[in-house]
PDB file of C-alpha atoms and ligand atoms in Angstrom:
ATOM      1  CA  MET A  50     -40.943 -20.174 -15.787  1.00 61.00           C
ATOM      2  CA  ALA A  51     -37.929 -18.328 -16.809  1.00 88.00           C
ATOM      3  CA  GLU A  52     -36.235 -18.875 -20.210  1.00 96.00           C
ATOM      4  CA  VAL A  53     -33.038 -20.778 -19.587  1.00 98.00           C
ATOM      5  CA  ILE A  54     -30.211 -20.364 -22.095  1.00 98.00           C
ATOM      6  CA  ILE A  55     -27.175 -22.638 -21.795  1.00 98.00           C
ATOM      7  CA  VAL A  56     -24.035 -21.114 -23.317  1.00 98.00           C
ATOM      8  CA  LYS A  57     -20.438 -22.031 -23.822  1.00 98.00           C
ATOM      9  CA  ASN A  58     -18.937 -19.238 -21.763  1.00 98.00           C
ATOM     10  CA  GLN A  59     -19.342 -15.813 -20.198  1.00 98.00           C
ATOM     11  CA  GLN A  60     -18.597 -13.997 -23.471  1.00 98.00           C
ATOM     12  CA  GLU A  61     -21.464 -15.760 -25.238  1.00 98.00           C
ATOM     13  CA  ALA A  62     -23.773 -14.916 -22.390  1.00 98.00           C
ATOM     14  CA  GLY A  63     -22.480 -11.382 -22.392  1.00 98.00           C
ATOM     15  CA  ARG A  64     -23.191 -11.025 -26.114  1.00 98.00           C
ATOM     16  CA  ILE A  65     -26.821 -12.127 -25.662  1.00 98.00           C
ATOM     17  CA  TYR A  66     -27.349  -9.607 -22.906  1.00 98.00           C
ATOM     18  CA  ALA A  67     -25.524  -6.823 -24.742  1.00 98.00           C
ATOM     19  CA  ARG A  68     -27.512  -7.266 -27.981  1.00 98.00           C
ATOM     20  CA  SER A  69     -30.722  -7.046 -26.090  1.00 97.00           C
ATOM     21  CA  VAL A  70     -29.664  -3.901 -24.144  1.00 98.00           C
ATOM     22  CA  ALA A  71     -28.198  -2.205 -27.173  1.00 98.00           C
ATOM     23  CA  ASP A  72     -31.485  -2.694 -29.062  1.00 98.00           C
ATOM     24  CA  LEU A  73     -33.388  -1.370 -26.047  1.00 98.00           C
ATOM     25  CA  ILE A  74     -31.256   1.841 -25.918  1.00 98.00           C
ATOM     26  CA  LYS A  75     -31.721   2.376 -29.644  1.00 98.00           C
ATOM     27  CA  ASN A  76     -35.473   2.280 -29.151  1.00 98.00           C
ATOM     28  CA  LYS A  77     -35.447   4.125 -25.865  1.00 98.00           C
ATOM     29  CA  PRO A  78     -32.418   6.496 -25.510  1.00 98.00           C
ATOM     30  CA  ASP A  79     -33.240   7.164 -21.861  1.00 98.00           C
ATOM     31  CA  ALA A  80     -33.573   3.507 -20.927  1.00 98.00           C
ATOM     32  CA  VAL A  81     -33.179   2.613 -17.277  1.00 99.00           C
ATOM     33  CA  LEU A  82     -30.646  -0.160 -16.654  1.00 98.00           C
ATOM     34  CA  GLY A  83     -30.567  -2.169 -13.428  1.00 98.00           C
ATOM     35  CA  LEU A  84     -26.855  -2.750 -12.618  1.00 98.00           C
ATOM     36  CA  ALA A  85     -25.119  -5.381 -10.533  1.00 98.00           C
ATOM     37  CA  THR A  86     -21.637  -5.913  -9.190  1.00 96.00           C
ATOM     38  CA  GLY A  87     -19.831  -9.242  -8.889  1.00 93.00           C
ATOM     39  CA  SER A  88     -17.772 -11.112 -11.473  1.00 94.00           C
ATOM     40  CA  SER A  89     -20.699 -12.671 -13.332  1.00 97.00           C
ATOM     41  CA  PRO A  90     -21.846  -9.524 -15.227  1.00 98.00           C
ATOM     42  CA  LEU A  91     -18.377  -8.318 -16.225  1.00 98.00           C
ATOM     43  CA  ALA A  92     -18.212  -9.926 -19.646  1.00 98.00           C
ATOM     44  CA  ALA A  93     -21.746  -8.641 -20.327  1.00 98.00           C
ATOM     45  CA  TYR A  94     -20.576  -5.041 -19.678  1.00 98.00           C
ATOM     46  CA  GLU A  95     -17.546  -5.541 -21.846  1.00 98.00           C
ATOM     47  CA  GLU A  96     -19.686  -6.828 -24.721  1.00 98.00           C
ATOM     48  CA  LEU A  97     -22.111  -3.979 -24.318  1.00 98.00           C
ATOM     49  CA  ALA A  98     -19.255  -1.447 -24.368  1.00 98.00           C
ATOM     50  CA  LYS A  99     -18.044  -2.977 -27.637  1.00 98.00           C
ATOM     51  CA  ILE A 100     -21.439  -2.708 -29.329  1.00 98.00           C
ATOM     52  CA  ILE A 101     -21.921   0.869 -28.058  1.00 98.00           C
ATOM     53  CA  GLU A 102     -18.604   1.802 -29.620  1.00 98.00           C
ATOM     54  CA  ASN A 103     -19.007  -0.157 -32.919  1.00 98.00           C
ATOM     55  CA  GLU A 104     -22.563   0.975 -33.519  1.00 98.00           C
ATOM     56  CA  LYS A 105     -21.975   4.466 -32.194  1.00 98.00           C
ATOM     57  CA  ILE A 106     -24.995   4.317 -29.822  1.00 98.00           C
ATOM     58  CA  ASP A 107     -25.731   7.491 -27.949  1.00 98.00           C
ATOM     59  CA  VAL A 108     -25.869   6.587 -24.200  1.00 98.00           C
ATOM     60  CA  SER A 109     -25.844  10.156 -22.870  1.00 98.00           C
ATOM     61  CA  ARG A 110     -29.406   9.803 -21.615  1.00 98.00           C
ATOM     62  CA  VAL A 111     -29.190   6.175 -20.327  1.00 98.00           C
ATOM     63  CA  ARG A 112     -29.946   5.966 -16.623  1.00 98.00           C
ATOM     64  CA  GLY A 113     -28.781   3.318 -14.155  1.00 98.00           C
ATOM     65  CA  PHE A 114     -29.665   2.021 -10.684  1.00 98.00           C
ATOM     66  CA  ALA A 115     -27.359  -0.415  -8.914  1.00 98.00           C
ATOM     67  CA  LEU A 116     -28.734  -3.237  -6.784  1.00 98.00           C
ATOM     68  CA  ASP A 117     -26.872  -2.887  -3.555  1.00 97.00           C
ATOM     69  CA  GLU A 118     -24.026  -1.353  -1.479  1.00 96.00           C
ATOM     70  CA  TYR A 119     -22.113  -2.094   1.716  1.00 95.00           C
ATOM     71  CA  ILE A 120     -22.815   0.082   4.697  1.00 95.00           C
ATOM     72  CA  GLY A 121     -19.878   1.786   6.382  1.00 91.00           C
ATOM     73  CA  LEU A 122     -17.366   1.837   3.520  1.00 93.00           C
ATOM     74  CA  PRO A 123     -16.448   5.308   2.182  1.00 92.00           C
ATOM     75  CA  LEU A 124     -17.762   5.754  -1.352  1.00 93.00           C
ATOM     76  CA  SER A 125     -14.151   6.112  -2.519  1.00 93.00           C
ATOM     77  CA  HIS A 126     -13.152   2.686  -1.142  1.00 95.00           C
ATOM     78  CA  PRO A 127     -12.145   0.532  -4.153  1.00 96.00           C
ATOM     79  CA  GLN A 128     -14.557  -2.221  -3.026  1.00 96.00           C
ATOM     80  CA  SER A 129     -17.543  -0.022  -2.415  1.00 96.00           C
ATOM     81  CA  TYR A 130     -20.194  -0.797  -4.965  1.00 96.00           C
ATOM     82  CA  HIS A 131     -20.233   2.882  -5.846  1.00 96.00           C
ATOM     83  CA  SER A 132     -16.573   2.576  -6.996  1.00 97.00           C
ATOM     84  CA  THR A 133     -17.154  -0.831  -8.548  1.00 97.00           C
ATOM     85  CA  ILE A 134     -20.122   0.283 -10.672  1.00 98.00           C
ATOM     86  CA  HIS A 135     -18.240   3.335 -11.834  1.00 98.00           C
ATOM     87  CA  ARG A 136     -15.129   1.315 -12.774  1.00 98.00           C
ATOM     88  CA  THR A 137     -16.923  -1.593 -14.418  1.00 98.00           C
ATOM     89  CA  VAL A 138     -19.965   0.045 -15.950  1.00 98.00           C
ATOM     90  CA  VAL A 139     -20.091   3.881 -15.997  1.00 98.00           C
ATOM     91  CA  GLU A 140     -16.624   4.395 -17.426  1.00 98.00           C
ATOM     92  CA  PRO A 141     -16.400   1.549 -19.986  1.00 98.00           C
ATOM     93  CA  LEU A 142     -19.913   2.230 -21.296  1.00 98.00           C
ATOM     94  CA  GLY A 143     -19.432   5.999 -21.310  1.00 98.00           C
ATOM     95  CA  LEU A 144     -22.497   6.714 -19.195  1.00 98.00           C
ATOM     96  CA  ASP A 145     -23.047  10.099 -17.551  1.00 98.00           C
ATOM     97  CA  PRO A 146     -22.129   9.518 -13.862  1.00 98.00           C
ATOM     98  CA  ALA A 147     -24.878  11.944 -12.920  1.00 97.00           C
ATOM     99  CA  ASN A 148     -27.448   9.469 -14.377  1.00 98.00           C
ATOM    100  CA  VAL A 149     -26.324   6.486 -12.344  1.00 98.00           C
ATOM    101  CA  ARG A 150     -27.228   5.779  -8.727  1.00 98.00           C
ATOM    102  CA  VAL A 151     -26.058   3.306  -6.152  1.00 97.00           C
ATOM    103  CA  PRO A 152     -28.178   2.829  -3.003  1.00 95.00           C
ATOM    104  CA  GLY A 153     -25.445   3.971  -0.674  1.00 87.00           C
ATOM    105  CA  ASP A 154     -24.672   7.193  -2.602  1.00 89.00           C
ATOM    106  CA  VAL A 155     -26.505   9.356  -0.138  1.00 85.00           C
ATOM    107  CA  LEU A 156     -24.895   7.696   2.827  1.00 88.00           C
ATOM    108  CA  GLU A 157     -21.241   8.768   2.104  1.00 84.00           C
ATOM    109  CA  GLY A 158     -19.892   6.008   4.292  1.00 83.00           C
ATOM    110  CA  ALA A 159     -22.283   6.719   7.195  1.00 88.00           C
ATOM    111  CA  PRO A 160     -22.098   4.019   9.868  1.00 88.00           C
ATOM    112  CA  LEU A 161     -25.071   1.790  10.592  1.00 90.00           C
ATOM    113  CA  SER A 162     -25.694   3.694  13.835  1.00 90.00           C
ATOM    114  CA  ASP A 163     -26.467   6.916  11.894  1.00 89.00           C
ATOM    115  CA  SER A 164     -30.221   6.261  11.774  1.00 90.00           C
ATOM    116  CA  ALA A 165     -31.048   9.743  10.473  1.00 86.00           C
ATOM    117  CA  ARG A 166     -29.252   8.911   7.231  1.00 88.00           C
ATOM    118  CA  VAL A 167     -29.450   5.088   6.992  1.00 90.00           C
ATOM    119  CA  ALA A 168     -32.986   4.306   8.055  1.00 90.00           C
ATOM    120  CA  HIS A 169     -34.912   5.902   5.175  1.00 93.00           C
ATOM    121  CA  ALA A 170     -32.305   5.525   2.410  1.00 95.00           C
ATOM    122  CA  GLY A 171     -34.034   2.414   1.028  1.00 96.00           C
ATOM    123  CA  GLU A 172     -37.453   3.964   0.784  1.00 96.00           C
ATOM    124  CA  GLU A 173     -35.950   6.975  -0.949  1.00 95.00           C
ATOM    125  CA  TYR A 174     -34.092   4.771  -3.415  1.00 97.00           C
ATOM    126  CA  ASP A 175     -37.317   2.941  -4.398  1.00 97.00           C
ATOM    127  CA  LYS A 176     -39.044   6.298  -4.884  1.00 97.00           C
ATOM    128  CA  ALA A 177     -36.202   7.392  -7.178  1.00 97.00           C
ATOM    129  CA  ILE A 178     -36.541   4.204  -9.268  1.00 98.00           C
ATOM    130  CA  ALA A 179     -40.301   4.765  -9.588  1.00 98.00           C
ATOM    131  CA  ALA A 180     -39.804   8.443 -10.504  1.00 98.00           C
ATOM    132  CA  ALA A 181     -37.430   7.343 -13.270  1.00 98.00           C
ATOM    133  CA  GLY A 182     -40.236   5.198 -14.698  1.00 98.00           C
ATOM    134  CA  GLY A 183     -38.902   1.874 -13.363  1.00 98.00           C
ATOM    135  CA  VAL A 184     -36.077  -0.357 -14.470  1.00 98.00           C
ATOM    136  CA  ASP A 185     -36.230  -1.641 -18.060  1.00 98.00           C
ATOM    137  CA  VAL A 186     -33.715  -4.443 -17.751  1.00 98.00           C
ATOM    138  CA  GLN A 187     -32.129  -5.680 -14.554  1.00 98.00           C
ATOM    139  CA  ILE A 188     -28.931  -7.742 -14.765  1.00 98.00           C
ATOM    140  CA  LEU A 189     -28.463 -10.122 -11.832  1.00 98.00           C
ATOM    141  CA  GLY A 190     -25.780 -12.433 -10.486  1.00 98.00           C
ATOM    142  CA  ILE A 191     -26.564 -15.012  -7.884  1.00 97.00           C
ATOM    143  CA  GLY A 192     -24.797 -15.892  -4.602  1.00 93.00           C
ATOM    144  CA  THR A 193     -23.917 -19.463  -3.796  1.00 91.00           C
ATOM    145  CA  ASP A 194     -26.735 -19.405  -1.223  1.00 90.00           C
ATOM    146  CA  GLY A 195     -29.274 -18.173  -3.828  1.00 95.00           C
ATOM    147  CA  HIS A 196     -29.138 -14.505  -2.920  1.00 94.00           C
ATOM    148  CA  VAL A 197     -29.742 -11.814  -5.458  1.00 97.00           C
ATOM    149  CA  GLY A 198     -28.530  -8.325  -4.743  1.00 96.00           C
ATOM    150  CA  PHE A 199     -27.839  -8.878  -1.050  1.00 96.00           C
ATOM    151  CA  ASN A 200     -31.163 -10.488  -0.301  1.00 96.00           C
ATOM    152  CA  GLU A 201     -30.006 -13.345   1.822  1.00 93.00           C
ATOM    153  CA  PRO A 202     -32.075 -16.523   2.420  1.00 95.00           C
ATOM    154  CA  GLY A 203     -35.137 -15.650   4.455  1.00 96.00           C
ATOM    155  CA  SER A 204     -35.609 -12.255   2.703  1.00 96.00           C
ATOM    156  CA  SER A 205     -39.227 -11.364   2.134  1.00 97.00           C
ATOM    157  CA  LEU A 206     -40.194 -11.927  -1.491  1.00 97.00           C
ATOM    158  CA  ALA A 207     -42.191  -8.659  -1.259  1.00 97.00           C
ATOM    159  CA  SER A 208     -39.330  -6.596   0.241  1.00 98.00           C
ATOM    160  CA  GLY A 209     -38.366  -3.102  -0.839  1.00 98.00           C
ATOM    161  CA  THR A 210     -34.914  -1.610  -0.660  1.00 98.00           C
ATOM    162  CA  ARG A 211     -33.662  -1.802   2.915  1.00 97.00           C
ATOM    163  CA  VAL A 212     -30.783  -2.448   5.269  1.00 96.00           C
ATOM    164  CA  LYS A 213     -29.826  -6.135   5.595  1.00 95.00           C
ATOM    165  CA  THR A 214     -27.320  -8.124   7.637  1.00 95.00           C
ATOM    166  CA  LEU A 215     -24.979 -10.148   5.466  1.00 95.00           C
ATOM    167  CA  ALA A 216     -24.845 -13.887   5.851  1.00 91.00           C
ATOM    168  CA  GLN A 217     -21.499 -15.222   7.044  1.00 93.00           C
ATOM    169  CA  GLN A 218     -21.319 -17.296   3.821  1.00 89.00           C
ATOM    170  CA  THR A 219     -21.540 -14.162   1.770  1.00 89.00           C
ATOM    171  CA  ARG A 220     -18.916 -12.396   3.839  1.00 95.00           C
ATOM    172  CA  GLU A 221     -16.600 -15.404   3.361  1.00 94.00           C
ATOM    173  CA  ASP A 222     -17.350 -15.479  -0.395  1.00 89.00           C
ATOM    174  CA  ASN A 223     -16.526 -11.762  -0.647  1.00 93.00           C
ATOM    175  CA  ALA A 224     -13.479 -11.806   1.584  1.00 95.00           C
ATOM    176  CA  ARG A 225     -11.394 -12.240  -1.583  1.00 94.00           C
ATOM    177  CA  PHE A 226     -11.988  -8.549  -2.329  1.00 94.00           C
ATOM    178  CA  PHE A 227     -10.845  -7.568   1.194  1.00 96.00           C
ATOM    179  CA  ASP A 228      -7.308  -9.085   1.380  1.00 96.00           C
ATOM    180  CA  ASN A 229      -8.921 -12.508   2.155  1.00 97.00           C
ATOM    181  CA  ASP A 230      -9.735 -11.111   5.580  1.00 97.00           C
ATOM    182  CA  VAL A 231     -13.404 -11.809   6.460  1.00 97.00           C
ATOM    183  CA  ASP A 232     -13.205  -9.308   9.301  1.00 96.00           C
ATOM    184  CA  LYS A 233     -12.686  -6.495   6.800  1.00 96.00           C
ATOM    185  CA  VAL A 234     -15.961  -7.309   4.977  1.00 97.00           C
ATOM    186  CA  PRO A 235     -18.765  -5.079   6.254  1.00 96.00           C
ATOM    187  CA  THR A 236     -21.548  -6.791   8.225  1.00 96.00           C
ATOM    188  CA  HIS A 237     -24.438  -4.801   6.709  1.00 96.00           C
ATOM    189  CA  CYS A 238     -25.613  -3.566   3.410  1.00 96.00           C
ATOM    190  CA  ILE A 239     -28.426  -1.741   1.704  1.00 96.00           C
ATOM    191  CA  THR A 240     -30.014  -3.735  -1.071  1.00 97.00           C
ATOM    192  CA  GLN A 241     -32.901  -3.479  -3.460  1.00 98.00           C
ATOM    193  CA  GLY A 242     -35.576  -5.847  -2.172  1.00 98.00           C
ATOM    194  CA  ILE A 243     -36.956  -8.790  -4.018  1.00 98.00           C
ATOM    195  CA  GLY A 244     -40.158  -6.848  -4.485  1.00 98.00           C
ATOM    196  CA  THR A 245     -38.145  -3.974  -5.952  1.00 98.00           C
ATOM    197  CA  ILE A 246     -36.297  -6.326  -8.324  1.00 98.00           C
ATOM    198  CA  LEU A 247     -39.524  -7.974  -9.485  1.00 98.00           C
ATOM    199  CA  LYS A 248     -40.796  -4.570 -10.642  1.00 98.00           C
ATOM    200  CA  ALA A 249     -38.140  -4.360 -13.345  1.00 98.00           C
ATOM    201  CA  ARG A 250     -39.636  -5.115 -16.743  1.00 98.00           C
ATOM    202  CA  HIS A 251     -37.030  -7.731 -17.744  1.00 98.00           C
ATOM    203  CA  LEU A 252     -34.668  -9.736 -15.505  1.00 98.00           C
ATOM    204  CA  VAL A 253     -31.487 -11.306 -16.813  1.00 98.00           C
ATOM    205  CA  LEU A 254     -29.713 -13.590 -14.376  1.00 98.00           C
ATOM    206  CA  LEU A 255     -26.164 -14.759 -15.228  1.00 98.00           C
ATOM    207  CA  ALA A 256     -24.439 -17.653 -13.454  1.00 98.00           C
ATOM    208  CA  PHE A 257     -21.254 -19.474 -14.270  1.00 98.00           C
ATOM    209  CA  GLY A 258     -19.275 -22.382 -12.766  1.00 98.00           C
ATOM    210  CA  GLU A 259     -19.988 -25.458 -10.744  1.00 98.00           C
ATOM    211  CA  GLY A 260     -20.175 -23.410  -7.514  1.00 96.00           C
ATOM    212  CA  LYS A 261     -23.457 -21.876  -8.772  1.00 98.00           C
ATOM    213  CA  ALA A 262     -25.058 -25.167  -9.976  1.00 98.00           C
ATOM    214  CA  GLU A 263     -27.102 -25.857  -6.828  1.00 98.00           C
ATOM    215  CA  ALA A 264     -28.358 -22.287  -6.481  1.00 98.00           C
ATOM    216  CA  VAL A 265     -29.350 -22.257 -10.178  1.00 98.00           C
ATOM    217  CA  ALA A 266     -31.267 -25.557  -9.895  1.00 98.00           C
ATOM    218  CA  GLU A 267     -33.069 -24.294  -6.759  1.00 98.00           C
ATOM    219  CA  THR A 268     -33.851 -20.986  -8.518  1.00 98.00           C
ATOM    220  CA  VAL A 269     -35.276 -22.436 -11.734  1.00 98.00           C
ATOM    221  CA  GLU A 270     -36.656 -25.813 -10.708  1.00 98.00           C
ATOM    222  CA  GLY A 271     -37.092 -25.638  -6.954  1.00 98.00           C
ATOM    223  CA  GLY A 272     -40.150 -24.266  -5.171  1.00 98.00           C
ATOM    224  CA  VAL A 273     -40.582 -20.511  -4.830  1.00 98.00           C
ATOM    225  CA  SER A 274     -39.198 -19.862  -1.415  1.00 98.00           C
ATOM    226  CA  SER A 275     -37.563 -17.066   0.535  1.00 98.00           C
ATOM    227  CA  PHE A 276     -34.872 -19.584   1.372  1.00 97.00           C
ATOM    228  CA  CYS A 277     -33.695 -19.249  -2.190  1.00 98.00           C
ATOM    229  CA  PRO A 278     -34.496 -15.569  -2.837  1.00 97.00           C
ATOM    230  CA  ALA A 279     -33.596 -15.911  -6.573  1.00 98.00           C
ATOM    231  CA  SER A 280     -36.510 -18.409  -6.969  1.00 98.00           C
ATOM    232  CA  ALA A 281     -38.755 -15.294  -6.988  1.00 98.00           C
ATOM    233  CA  LEU A 282     -37.778 -15.026 -10.591  1.00 98.00           C
ATOM    234  CA  GLN A 283     -40.382 -17.741 -11.234  1.00 98.00           C
ATOM    235  CA  LEU A 284     -42.999 -15.113 -10.358  1.00 97.00           C
ATOM    236  CA  HIS A 285     -41.756 -12.675 -12.993  1.00 98.00           C
ATOM    237  CA  PRO A 286     -43.394 -12.666 -16.440  1.00 97.00           C
ATOM    238  CA  HIS A 287     -40.112 -11.952 -18.277  1.00 97.00           C
ATOM    239  CA  ALA A 288     -37.020 -13.524 -16.756  1.00 98.00           C
ATOM    240  CA  THR A 289     -34.036 -14.895 -18.656  1.00 98.00           C
ATOM    241  CA  VAL A 290     -31.449 -17.151 -16.927  1.00 98.00           C
ATOM    242  CA  ILE A 291     -28.167 -17.494 -18.871  1.00 98.00           C
ATOM    243  CA  VAL A 292     -25.771 -20.145 -17.586  1.00 98.00           C
ATOM    244  CA  ASP A 293     -22.715 -22.119 -18.698  1.00 98.00           C
ATOM    245  CA  GLU A 294     -22.615 -25.928 -18.742  1.00 98.00           C
ATOM    246  CA  GLU A 295     -21.155 -26.116 -15.231  1.00 98.00           C
ATOM    247  CA  ALA A 296     -23.833 -23.864 -13.688  1.00 98.00           C
ATOM    248  CA  ALA A 297     -26.467 -25.784 -15.624  1.00 98.00           C
ATOM    249  CA  SER A 298     -25.164 -29.175 -14.487  1.00 98.00           C
ATOM    250  CA  ARG A 299     -27.882 -29.811 -11.858  1.00 98.00           C
ATOM    251  CA  LEU A 300     -30.873 -28.738 -13.955  1.00 98.00           C
ATOM    252  CA  ARG A 301     -33.202 -31.639 -14.659  1.00 98.00           C
ATOM    253  CA  HIS A 302     -34.800 -30.156 -17.809  1.00 97.00           C
ATOM    254  CA  LYS A 303     -31.595 -29.157 -19.586  1.00 97.00           C
ATOM    255  CA  ASP A 304     -32.609 -30.934 -22.768  1.00 97.00           C
ATOM    256  CA  TYR A 305     -35.824 -29.010 -22.963  1.00 97.00           C
ATOM    257  CA  TYR A 306     -34.081 -25.656 -22.404  1.00 98.00           C
ATOM    258  CA  ARG A 307     -31.652 -26.443 -25.222  1.00 97.00           C
ATOM    259  CA  TRP A 308     -34.396 -27.550 -27.514  1.00 97.00           C
ATOM    260  CA  ALA A 309     -36.559 -24.474 -26.826  1.00 96.00           C
ATOM    261  CA  TYR A 310     -33.675 -22.087 -27.421  1.00 96.00           C
ATOM    262  CA  ALA A 311     -32.629 -23.841 -30.621  1.00 96.00           C
ATOM    263  CA  HIS A 312     -36.163 -23.511 -31.920  1.00 96.00           C
ATOM    264  CA  LYS A 313     -36.805 -20.007 -30.755  1.00 94.00           C
ATOM    265  CA  PRO A 314     -38.630 -17.984 -33.432  1.00 93.00           C
ATOM    266  CA  ALA A 315     -36.165 -15.624 -35.095  1.00 89.00           C
ATOM    267  CA  TRP A 316     -38.370 -12.617 -34.324  1.00 90.00           C
ATOM    268  CA  GLN A 317     -38.302 -13.281 -30.643  1.00 89.00           C
ATOM    269  CA  SER A 318     -35.601 -11.526 -28.618  1.00 88.00           C
ATOM    270  CA  ILE A 319     -34.669 -12.624 -25.057  1.00 94.00           C
TER     271      ILE A 319
HETATM  272  C1  GLP B1653     -22.297 -10.248  -4.243  1.00 76.39           C
HETATM  273  C2  GLP B1653     -23.323  -9.230  -4.833  1.00 76.39           C
HETATM  274  C3  GLP B1653     -24.365  -9.944  -5.707  1.00 76.39           C
HETATM  275  C4  GLP B1653     -23.619 -10.956  -6.644  1.00 76.39           C
HETATM  276  C5  GLP B1653     -22.888 -11.959  -5.871  1.00 76.39           C
HETATM  277  C6  GLP B1653     -22.204 -13.027  -6.743  1.00 76.39           C
HETATM  278  O1  GLP B1653     -22.768 -10.786  -3.102  1.00 76.39           O
HETATM  279  N1  GLP B1653     -23.992  -8.437  -3.897  1.00 76.39           N
HETATM  280  O2  GLP B1653     -25.127  -8.987  -6.413  1.00 76.39           O
HETATM  281  O3  GLP B1653     -24.597 -11.502  -7.497  1.00 76.39           O
HETATM  282  O4  GLP B1653     -21.879 -11.262  -5.128  1.00 76.39           O
HETATM  283  O5  GLP B1653     -20.979 -12.531  -7.224  1.00 76.39           O
HETATM  284  P1  GLP B1653     -20.156 -13.250  -8.373  1.00 76.39           P
HETATM  285  O6  GLP B1653     -20.853 -12.876  -9.656  1.00 76.39           O
HETATM  286  O7  GLP B1653     -18.832 -12.570  -8.322  1.00 76.39           O
HETATM  287  O8  GLP B1653     -20.147 -14.694  -8.109  1.00 76.39           O
END
């Protein structure tokens, strides 16, 4: 079972993540961070940027691997995950762009039909993660349908990085980044698989707001099922789920999670 931490707001969640990652980098200057897009991790990156500045932490050797990318968008498109990760993580944290990879980087906007470039990109990405020694801490958001990365319901829980078709729900959720026009949202993506994500040494899932309450309850307290891909976190030996009151509202064991966190031994980090 994952550790569930119920917090007041995104900043508090962000501080918990940031403290843990800052300590990791101090102990391991070439730490490998698993990075995610979406609004949920933004406060966590901001808090981490503050600690890096205040404590003058050297991040020049920190490496990063993003979870996913749309297929067919030029890398320079403001909504490509390449651009998003650079804008929200690489620049504010002061990482070396050469040390950070996004799964679509090698595709340069190649269309889905370009099998020579698209078909093996996932396999190559997984090899690159393995060659870097694996991900130390993977930050995750969650879709309203329980997806992580872009692993839509039905995704194999053993999957590696590969091309996926986006669910219509996800395209509608993400239309807000594309002038509210669902037709502008790409239909396909390349995403780390659930099997890839489970190889990271620590998973930190962040979810906020009532809209995520059902997905969070399914993830933490439902059965492990490919219909809620995030429920695979239950199979991971070190998973932390940080949620606000609204996202926690459908959890049955809230009282226990609060009690356990309040009585956590001081020497234990997340
Ligand atoms: C997208 C991303 C996911 C992210 C999800 C939720 O679909 N591919 O990685 O978790 O959106 O985004 P938000 O945090 O903005 O709700």
